[in-house]
Amino acid sequence: MAENSHVLYAREASLDTAQFRRVLAESGLGEVRPVDDEARLKAMLEGADLIVTARLDMEGKPLIGVARCLTDFSWVCYISDLAVSAKAQGLGIGKGLMDEVARQLGPSVAISLISMPDAVGFYERIGMKRMPDAFWISRKR
């Protein structure tokens, strides 16, 4: 993918499960997301309050990135997935998605997420601060 390809960032009310699965798999998140459980992927999309996509501005508008968020649109937004297809990584797509999420939310909403270990540097480079006091209860399945 050419670095100068035009990318369209937009809020989408719904997203096709197959497209979501493909981007998760291509991004590397497929290893830690239920990509083989279509019903669960569908529920994840339906339960999201905000879905922001990155699509190439060309025929078919192929999906190359997605940010899936849970938010109250007032105080805080949790980004549960930030996925960019491997072929589009390193081209600013992840930052573009984060910028569009922030634009959609406005300046009064904080943004939080849990980073994959390999992505920590990316989040630091785009200006996110580490939070030392976070806690987690693991899912059972």
Short mmCIF file of C-alpha atoms in Angstrom, two decimals:
data_model
loop_
_atom_site.label_atom_id
_atom_site.label_comp_id
_atom_site.label_asym_id
_atom_site.label_seq_id
_atom_site.Cartn_x
_atom_site.Cartn_y
_atom_site.Cartn_z
CA MET A 1 0.00 0.00 0.00
CA ALA A 2 1.41 3.36 -1.00
CA GLU A 3 2.08 5.79 1.83
CA ASN A 4 0.24 8.54 -0.05
CA SER A 5 -2.97 6.55 -0.54
CA HIS A 6 -5.94 8.60 0.60
CA VAL A 7 -7.58 7.22 3.72
CA LEU A 8 -11.15 7.98 4.79
CA TYR A 9 -11.81 8.04 8.54
CA ALA A 10 -15.43 7.86 9.62
CA ARG A 11 -17.80 6.86 12.36
CA GLU A 12 -19.84 3.87 11.22
CA ALA A 13 -23.10 2.84 12.87
CA SER A 14 -22.44 -0.80 12.07
CA LEU A 15 -19.63 -2.86 10.64
CA ASP A 16 -19.72 -6.16 8.78
CA THR A 17 -18.48 -8.98 11.02
CA ALA A 18 -16.39 -10.53 8.24
CA GLN A 19 -14.57 -7.24 7.59
CA PHE A 20 -13.96 -6.79 11.31
CA ARG A 21 -12.62 -10.36 11.60
CA ARG A 22 -10.30 -9.83 8.62
CA VAL A 23 -8.77 -6.64 10.03
CA LEU A 24 -8.35 -8.22 13.48
CA ALA A 25 -6.57 -11.20 11.90
CA GLU A 26 -4.43 -9.06 9.60
CA SER A 27 -3.45 -6.72 12.44
CA GLY A 28 -2.18 -9.48 14.71
CA LEU A 29 -5.01 -9.01 17.23
CA GLY A 30 -6.60 -12.20 15.90
CA GLU A 31 -4.29 -14.08 18.25
CA VAL A 32 -6.03 -12.54 21.28
CA ARG A 33 -9.55 -11.94 19.97
CA PRO A 34 -12.29 -14.54 19.29
CA VAL A 35 -11.96 -14.39 15.49
CA ASP A 36 -13.37 -17.92 15.15
CA ASP A 37 -16.53 -17.09 17.11
CA GLU A 38 -18.79 -15.14 14.74
CA ALA A 39 -21.58 -14.72 17.30
CA ARG A 40 -19.17 -13.19 19.79
CA LEU A 41 -17.64 -10.86 17.18
CA LYS A 42 -21.13 -9.74 16.21
CA ALA A 43 -21.97 -9.08 19.88
CA MET A 44 -18.73 -7.13 20.29
CA LEU A 45 -19.68 -4.88 17.37
CA GLU A 46 -23.29 -4.48 18.47
CA GLY A 47 -22.18 -3.59 22.00
CA ALA A 48 -19.81 -0.86 20.86
CA ASP A 49 -20.90 2.73 21.41
CA LEU A 50 -18.49 4.11 18.81
CA ILE A 51 -16.89 2.43 15.81
CA VAL A 52 -14.40 4.45 13.78
CA THR A 53 -13.02 3.00 10.57
CA ALA A 54 -10.16 3.70 8.20
CA ARG A 55 -10.93 2.85 4.58
CA LEU A 56 -8.93 3.37 1.41
CA ASP A 57 -10.51 5.95 -0.88
CA MET A 58 -10.77 3.66 -3.86
CA GLU A 59 -13.29 1.31 -5.44
CA GLY A 60 -14.90 -0.88 -2.80
CA LYS A 61 -13.55 1.32 0.01
CA PRO A 62 -11.53 -1.53 1.58
CA LEU A 63 -11.33 -1.50 5.37
CA ILE A 64 -7.76 -1.19 6.65
CA GLY A 65 -8.33 -0.18 10.27
CA VAL A 66 -10.92 -0.01 13.02
CA ALA A 67 -11.27 1.45 16.51
CA ARG A 68 -14.03 -0.16 18.58
CA CYS A 69 -14.98 1.89 21.63
CA LEU A 70 -17.17 1.80 24.73
CA THR A 71 -18.10 5.27 25.97
CA ASP A 72 -20.66 7.44 27.74
CA PHE A 73 -19.76 10.34 25.38
CA SER A 74 -19.42 12.54 28.47
CA TRP A 75 -16.54 11.47 30.71
CA VAL A 76 -14.51 8.56 29.38
CA CYS A 77 -14.04 6.29 26.37
CA TYR A 78 -12.39 2.87 26.52
CA ILE A 79 -10.88 1.74 23.23
CA SER A 80 -11.37 -2.01 23.28
CA ASP A 81 -9.81 -2.63 19.85
CA LEU A 82 -7.46 -0.58 17.72
CA ALA A 83 -6.58 -2.74 14.74
CA VAL A 84 -4.73 -1.82 11.55
CA SER A 85 -4.06 -4.32 8.76
CA ALA A 86 -0.38 -5.31 8.71
CA LYS A 87 0.08 -3.92 5.19
CA ALA A 88 -1.07 -0.49 6.43
CA GLN A 89 0.90 -0.41 9.69
CA GLY A 90 3.57 2.26 9.99
CA LEU A 91 1.68 4.67 7.71
CA GLY A 92 -0.09 6.72 10.37
CA ILE A 93 -3.41 4.84 10.18
CA GLY A 94 -3.49 4.02 13.91
CA LYS A 95 -2.83 7.66 14.81
CA GLY A 96 -5.47 8.73 12.30
CA LEU A 97 -8.00 6.41 13.95
CA MET A 98 -7.10 7.74 17.41
CA ASP A 99 -7.39 11.33 16.16
CA GLU A 100 -10.83 10.62 14.68
CA VAL A 101 -12.00 8.94 17.90
CA ALA A 102 -10.88 12.04 19.84
CA ARG A 103 -12.63 14.31 17.32
CA GLN A 104 -15.86 12.31 17.58
CA LEU A 105 -15.75 12.47 21.39
CA GLY A 106 -14.70 16.07 21.87
CA PRO A 107 -12.23 17.54 24.36
CA SER A 108 -14.19 16.74 27.54
CA VAL A 109 -13.91 12.94 27.16
CA ALA A 110 -10.81 11.06 28.37
CA ILE A 111 -9.59 8.07 26.35
CA SER A 112 -8.20 4.88 27.89
CA LEU A 113 -7.08 1.50 26.58
CA ILE A 114 -5.05 -1.57 27.39
CA SER A 115 -2.08 -1.90 25.06
CA MET A 116 -0.62 -5.05 23.61
CA PRO A 117 3.05 -5.20 24.70
CA ASP A 118 4.35 -4.57 21.17
CA ALA A 119 2.21 -1.43 20.81
CA VAL A 120 3.25 0.41 23.99
CA GLY A 121 5.78 2.54 22.10
CA PHE A 122 3.16 3.55 19.54
CA TYR A 123 0.80 4.86 22.23
CA GLU A 124 3.63 6.74 23.92
CA ARG A 125 4.67 8.31 20.58
CA ILE A 126 1.15 9.63 19.95
CA GLY A 127 1.07 11.28 23.37
CA MET A 128 -0.81 8.84 25.59
CA LYS A 129 0.34 8.56 29.20
CA ARG A 130 0.90 5.27 31.02
CA MET A 131 -1.43 4.64 33.95
CA PRO A 132 0.24 2.64 36.72
CA ASP A 133 -2.91 1.94 38.75
CA ALA A 134 -5.00 -0.25 36.47
CA PHE A 135 -6.61 -3.55 37.44
CA TRP A 136 -8.00 -6.53 35.55
CA ILE A 137 -10.29 -9.51 36.16
CA SER A 138 -9.75 -12.17 33.48
CA ARG A 139 -12.65 -13.64 31.53
CA LYS A 140 -13.42 -17.31 32.05
CA ARG A 141 -13.67 -18.15 28.33
#
